[in-house]
Coordinates of C-alpha atoms in Angstrom, one line a residue:
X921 CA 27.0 -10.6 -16.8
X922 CA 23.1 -10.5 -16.4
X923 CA 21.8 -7.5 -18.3
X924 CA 24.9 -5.6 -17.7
X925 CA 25.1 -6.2 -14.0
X926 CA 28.4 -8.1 -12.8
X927 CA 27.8 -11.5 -11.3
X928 CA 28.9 -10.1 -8.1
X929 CA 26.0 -7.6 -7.6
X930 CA 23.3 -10.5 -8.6
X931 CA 21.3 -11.3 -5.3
X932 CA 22.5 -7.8 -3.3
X933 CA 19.9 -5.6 -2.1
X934 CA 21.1 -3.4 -5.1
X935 CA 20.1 -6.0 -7.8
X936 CA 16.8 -6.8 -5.4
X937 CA 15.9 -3.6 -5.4
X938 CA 16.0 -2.3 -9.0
X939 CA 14.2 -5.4 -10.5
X940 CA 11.3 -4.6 -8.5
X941 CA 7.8 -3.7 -9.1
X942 CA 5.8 -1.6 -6.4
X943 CA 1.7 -2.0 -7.3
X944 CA -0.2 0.1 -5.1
X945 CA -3.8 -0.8 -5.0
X946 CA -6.6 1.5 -3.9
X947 CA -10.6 1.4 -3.4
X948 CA -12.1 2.7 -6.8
X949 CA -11.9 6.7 -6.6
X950 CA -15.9 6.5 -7.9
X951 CA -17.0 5.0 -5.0
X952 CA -19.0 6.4 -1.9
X953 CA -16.9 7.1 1.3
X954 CA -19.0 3.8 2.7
X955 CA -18.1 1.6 -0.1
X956 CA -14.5 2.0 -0.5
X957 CA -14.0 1.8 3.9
X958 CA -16.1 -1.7 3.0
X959 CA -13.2 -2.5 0.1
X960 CA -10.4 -1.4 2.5
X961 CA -11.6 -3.5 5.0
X962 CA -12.2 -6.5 2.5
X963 CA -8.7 -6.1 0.4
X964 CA -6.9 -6.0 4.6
X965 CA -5.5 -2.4 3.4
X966 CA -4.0 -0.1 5.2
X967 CA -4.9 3.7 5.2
X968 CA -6.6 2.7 2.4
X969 CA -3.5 0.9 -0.2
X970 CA -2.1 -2.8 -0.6
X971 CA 0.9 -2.3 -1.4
X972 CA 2.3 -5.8 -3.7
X973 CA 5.9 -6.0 -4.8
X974 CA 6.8 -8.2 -7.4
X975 CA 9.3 -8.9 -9.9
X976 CA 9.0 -6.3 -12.3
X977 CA 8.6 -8.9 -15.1
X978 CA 5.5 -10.1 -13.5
X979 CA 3.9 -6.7 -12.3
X980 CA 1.3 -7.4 -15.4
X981 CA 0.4 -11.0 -13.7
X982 CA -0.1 -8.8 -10.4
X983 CA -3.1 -6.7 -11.7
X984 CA -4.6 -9.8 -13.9
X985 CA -5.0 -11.6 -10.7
X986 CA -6.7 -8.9 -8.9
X987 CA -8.9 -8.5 -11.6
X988 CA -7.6 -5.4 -12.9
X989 CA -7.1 -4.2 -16.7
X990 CA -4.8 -1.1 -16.7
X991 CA -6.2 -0.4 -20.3
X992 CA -9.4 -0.3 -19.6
X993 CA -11.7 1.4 -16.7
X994 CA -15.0 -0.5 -16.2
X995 CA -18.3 2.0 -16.1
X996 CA -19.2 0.7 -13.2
X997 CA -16.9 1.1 -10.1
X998 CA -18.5 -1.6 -8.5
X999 CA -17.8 -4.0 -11.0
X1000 CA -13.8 -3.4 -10.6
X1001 CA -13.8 -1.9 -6.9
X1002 CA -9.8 -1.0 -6.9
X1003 CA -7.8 0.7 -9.3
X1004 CA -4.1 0.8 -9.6
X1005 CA -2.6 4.0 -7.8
X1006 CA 0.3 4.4 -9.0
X1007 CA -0.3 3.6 -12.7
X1008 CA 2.7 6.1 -14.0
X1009 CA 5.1 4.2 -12.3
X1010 CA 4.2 0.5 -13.6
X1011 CA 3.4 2.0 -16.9
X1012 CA 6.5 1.0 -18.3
X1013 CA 6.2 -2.6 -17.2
X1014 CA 2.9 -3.4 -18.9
X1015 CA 1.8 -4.4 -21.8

């Protein structure tokens, strides 16, 4: 058994599912209405979110290569230009 899961559920959409990470990214809230359409436009988002799902095991990977440090917002929201939207639900992922 993998973590309690029976080899027969291992690869179902089940076992796909729950070992998922859903990051949500979204233009810097600090931003002008201007600036974050630009950063929309420049991350290919739509209405505004990229949504990225990994393995929840690398969801902290996810945000370094965007550039992201879920500890720590910049001062500047130009120097970060997204944020992570739905922080409370990868908190228990990263580290």
């Amino acid at each position: 058994m993998l973590r309690g899961l029976s080899p027969r559920l291992r690869g179902t959409a089940h076992w796909r599912h729950c070992h998922r990470a859903p990051s949500r990214f979204i233009p810097d809230r600090r931003l002008s209405d201007a600036e974050r359409e630009l950063i929309a436009q420049d991350y290919a988002m739509e209405e505004h979110m990229l949504a990225i799902t990994c393995r929840r095991a690398l969801a902290q990977y996810v945000l370094r290569e965007y550039g992201i440090n879920h500890r720590h917002v910049e001062g500047d929201p130009r120097a970060q230009q997204i944020e992570l939207g739905n922080r409370e639900a990868l908190r228990q992922w990263l580290y």
